[in-house]
């Protein structure tokens, strides 16, 4: 299936959509914080969601995740990484919060 | 002529997947630094916190510069067609300029902190800040140098399959750095500012 | 000019001087031998510059075995100290020296023996078992080996110039911070582990890509040999765990070099975060070490039962389960650091779960032997030693996984006995089994079976005598890393028995050295002329012993598990059609990069600014030189392949 031709095709549409979505989400997050639209905890969740959405947008439109032919090694390794990342972050934060509470007060 | 015979297996997709897997490992490296930052970000040891130090408009500008840089790198064609070469240099040129501008802004922010007595030795929070944001900046710096090293042979001898392959890896690297920045902007600057 | 390096760094006590002189003499002896045999250029060209994974695999194994020797000597010193250092006697090791010895022992064994063995087996076996001619990135492979070598060299140089870390094999802060470890010891530890760790990460990427992209036609994932599956599990762990180590060691370095406060005792630092992160790496690390050993045993048990391995699918499932579970158990290494019941309970339960897939594997190996025609050759004898000792160790692991029980055992000799029961019977016996099994393939002749059996018995008995007393000692309250104790504890007799154990182990190691020497001398009598001395089942046995540089003249096509067994049964006799084969050219740049990394580490350790800058610049310089090279391969024409294949099939009379 793979030839010697580089199979990277510049998609102007993809880049443009990705750029616009990213700008919108960045602005939305920025103004949520500067205009203090919500309470502290809610703000954290809202900008967290914006960050996640923007990351998805960039993964899809800039990095073309999921658009490779079978076998989808890039997609598989990406989701494996996200799993490990989640375990590390959630695990570390849970453990360290617990330790800080019990050992540092 | 030499690239085609460079291996019997498909080296283009193998190299790209290999580089992608390296990027996945880099994500875990950043994850470790992020986790450490979150754990330590309140340990200001009497010194200033993010609320006192961060200028959000500054960070927003940096975000915009890097976003444009990432986008323009995606627009640069990687083709063996001689006519595409001008476009390649144009778009990569903008990528470089905006990336360099980002770096200049970031270094000026670091300098401002250090000169105000809030360098990386001041507290655990500042150590974590400088390391997380600084590691990203170091990746950007290496990327800028890498871009030059890759484009010099293209300037001299035109585009080859090998250069296409390597520039494609560079694009992945550059896009990935912008994805990481989304989380730095959000977790460090936005969440630190209130 | 030389930073903080002064002549004081060369002052050592008597024991260290003996070690230094032996090391230097050993090195000069090897060099002298090469000069005497007029093989210096050949060694440089064929080995140092090699990009052939088979040669790189041999080099990894050589370094690992040399470091094993060093680690065993460390162990002997520790045991000897603990045998005699009672009441008024202070033993023969000064406290600071004792601390360096146990730190060096752990560091050497895990990073340079364990990882060396793992990467040796990957290099030697993965390409051959998947029917490939090479790894995905041959030059990167060379870099990985030379970074590993640079790390090993740093550990050894620390014996001669300066001193090694006294902070244990994991260098917990705040002890490892500048405030409490102001000398260069911890820096030596950091840079040897960091440099070798980067080599490991790059090799992990390389072999993962090799398995993903370079399997021969017909070899789907579910037709791969189990050694490759086990390696795949280990590679996934390497890729996701080693970046944690890189980042964490990096932060410790920043604390020490740039006065940062990640893990310091003041200024807001949090040493507990280091413990959390280092074990988030550390737990996957021990599974990285054990999985290839499990893979070896799958191959050995099947071949020497002359039967297909029982339960291929469940073995693959078990490897997958172990891989995933090994990421969610790491807190069991610090149950006692102060986390609450919910946290401890979660990780305790996850830890217990790992016993299930491990048990599945052990039962499958036993079921393979049931109704097989078992051949009691050395490789299988190592498996029996493993089966008994590792299972005992596994059961003590179940005990330790219960948090309230662990409060009693944490950092006692019970813990030490447990993890040695996993690593010696697991990783080390696995490697010895692999060594005796695959040695004929890569050297062309078989090892002396009798001496192999003697070695095996000594190691198994020696291990039991050395470590079973430690379980009792742990239950009696003995802590780890003790260099002195009172006779009223009643510990001394048990320490003496343990000391006898290490002597028996060293006897076993002596038999192994003897085995190699005798086998080399007698090699003409034990030549492997067929390439398949054990009636093997997997593709590596389809090549000559040793294999040609291109592994397979014709890329194999596979239809089932145990591909070579299939081929033997089918007995197809086709006229081979050869094609041109492209092989990577040898290059010294891998060694140059490794050398630069060594100098970089040395420069940072001793604060020699000019050396640090020059060697840091040298690395990208060499990379650019290599990446600008136009002709990195040479071609073996179809005609030449034909001639080589004909020559190897002609009888060696």
XYZ file of C-alpha atoms in Angstrom, chain B residues 1-3 5-11 13-19 21-22 24-26 28-29 32-33 35-36 39-40 43-45 120-132 149 157 162 166, chain C residues 133 135-137 201-202 205 208-209 212-214 239-241 243-248 251 254-255 258-263 266-270 273 277 579-582 624 626-633:
100
model
C 18.615 7.352 -5.951
C 20.155 6.461 -2.638
C 17.016 7.006 -0.578
C 17.516 1.784 -1.853
C 17.848 2.838 1.762
C 15.936 -0.192 3.018
C 13.885 -3.003 1.713
C 11.052 -2.135 4.098
C 8.930 0.961 3.861
C 11.145 3.398 5.677
C 5.969 5.137 7.355
C 8.297 3.308 9.771
C 10.263 6.491 10.477
C 7.096 8.502 10.913
C 5.554 5.983 13.297
C 8.844 5.767 15.191
C 8.919 9.543 15.577
C 6.037 6.968 19.348
C 8.902 9.197 20.521
C 4.167 9.833 22.907
C 7.098 9.327 25.276
C 7.651 13.086 25.319
C 4.711 11.273 29.407
C 7.757 13.420 30.197
C 5.454 14.104 34.926
C 6.389 17.790 34.904
C 1.873 16.491 37.789
C 4.815 17.930 39.735
C 1.454 19.244 43.353
C 3.892 22.087 44.044
C 4.258 25.880 47.721
C 5.257 29.498 47.316
C 7.308 29.579 50.543
C 13.764 29.303 40.079
C 15.551 29.191 43.416
C 12.895 31.199 45.220
C 10.378 28.443 45.928
C 9.157 25.019 44.851
C 6.363 26.710 42.869
C 8.834 28.771 40.870
C 11.159 25.789 40.354
C 8.229 23.840 38.930
C 7.073 26.780 36.809
C 10.443 27.465 35.246
C 11.053 23.773 34.613
C 7.681 22.995 33.030
C 19.310 22.240 9.806
C 19.945 20.731 -3.406
C 14.683 12.032 2.765
C 12.386 14.533 8.081
C 16.664 -9.019 8.648
C 15.753 -3.778 13.496
C 13.701 -0.758 12.443
C 16.450 1.799 13.144
C 14.009 4.559 25.974
C 15.406 4.877 22.447
C 10.997 2.746 20.595
C 8.473 -1.634 19.340
C 8.661 -0.370 15.758
C 4.980 -3.488 14.617
C 6.393 -2.968 11.148
C 8.918 -5.634 10.279
C 8.119 3.466 26.388
C 5.666 4.760 28.950
C 7.724 4.374 32.118
C 10.155 9.194 30.468
C 8.992 9.387 34.099
C 12.507 8.426 35.193
C 14.082 10.952 32.826
C 11.898 13.770 34.140
C 12.313 12.819 37.806
C 14.300 17.464 38.519
C 18.006 20.745 38.793
C 17.706 20.719 42.577
C 20.659 24.956 39.942
C 19.446 25.187 43.541
C 15.842 24.411 42.673
C 13.376 23.115 45.239
C 11.409 20.224 43.841
C 12.305 17.734 46.522
C 12.865 23.401 52.669
C 11.613 26.195 50.436
C 8.402 24.315 49.720
C 9.934 21.170 48.256
C 8.122 17.864 48.605
C 6.625 13.528 45.293
C 7.313 9.494 40.754
C 17.399 -11.058 -4.295
C 19.830 -8.239 -3.529
C 20.045 -7.545 0.178
C 20.870 -4.126 1.618
C 24.260 15.877 11.996
C 25.643 10.896 10.449
C 22.330 12.223 9.168
C 24.106 14.007 6.319
C 25.763 10.820 5.158
C 24.486 9.818 1.756
C 25.558 6.180 1.540
C 24.610 4.408 4.718
C 24.041 0.963 3.252
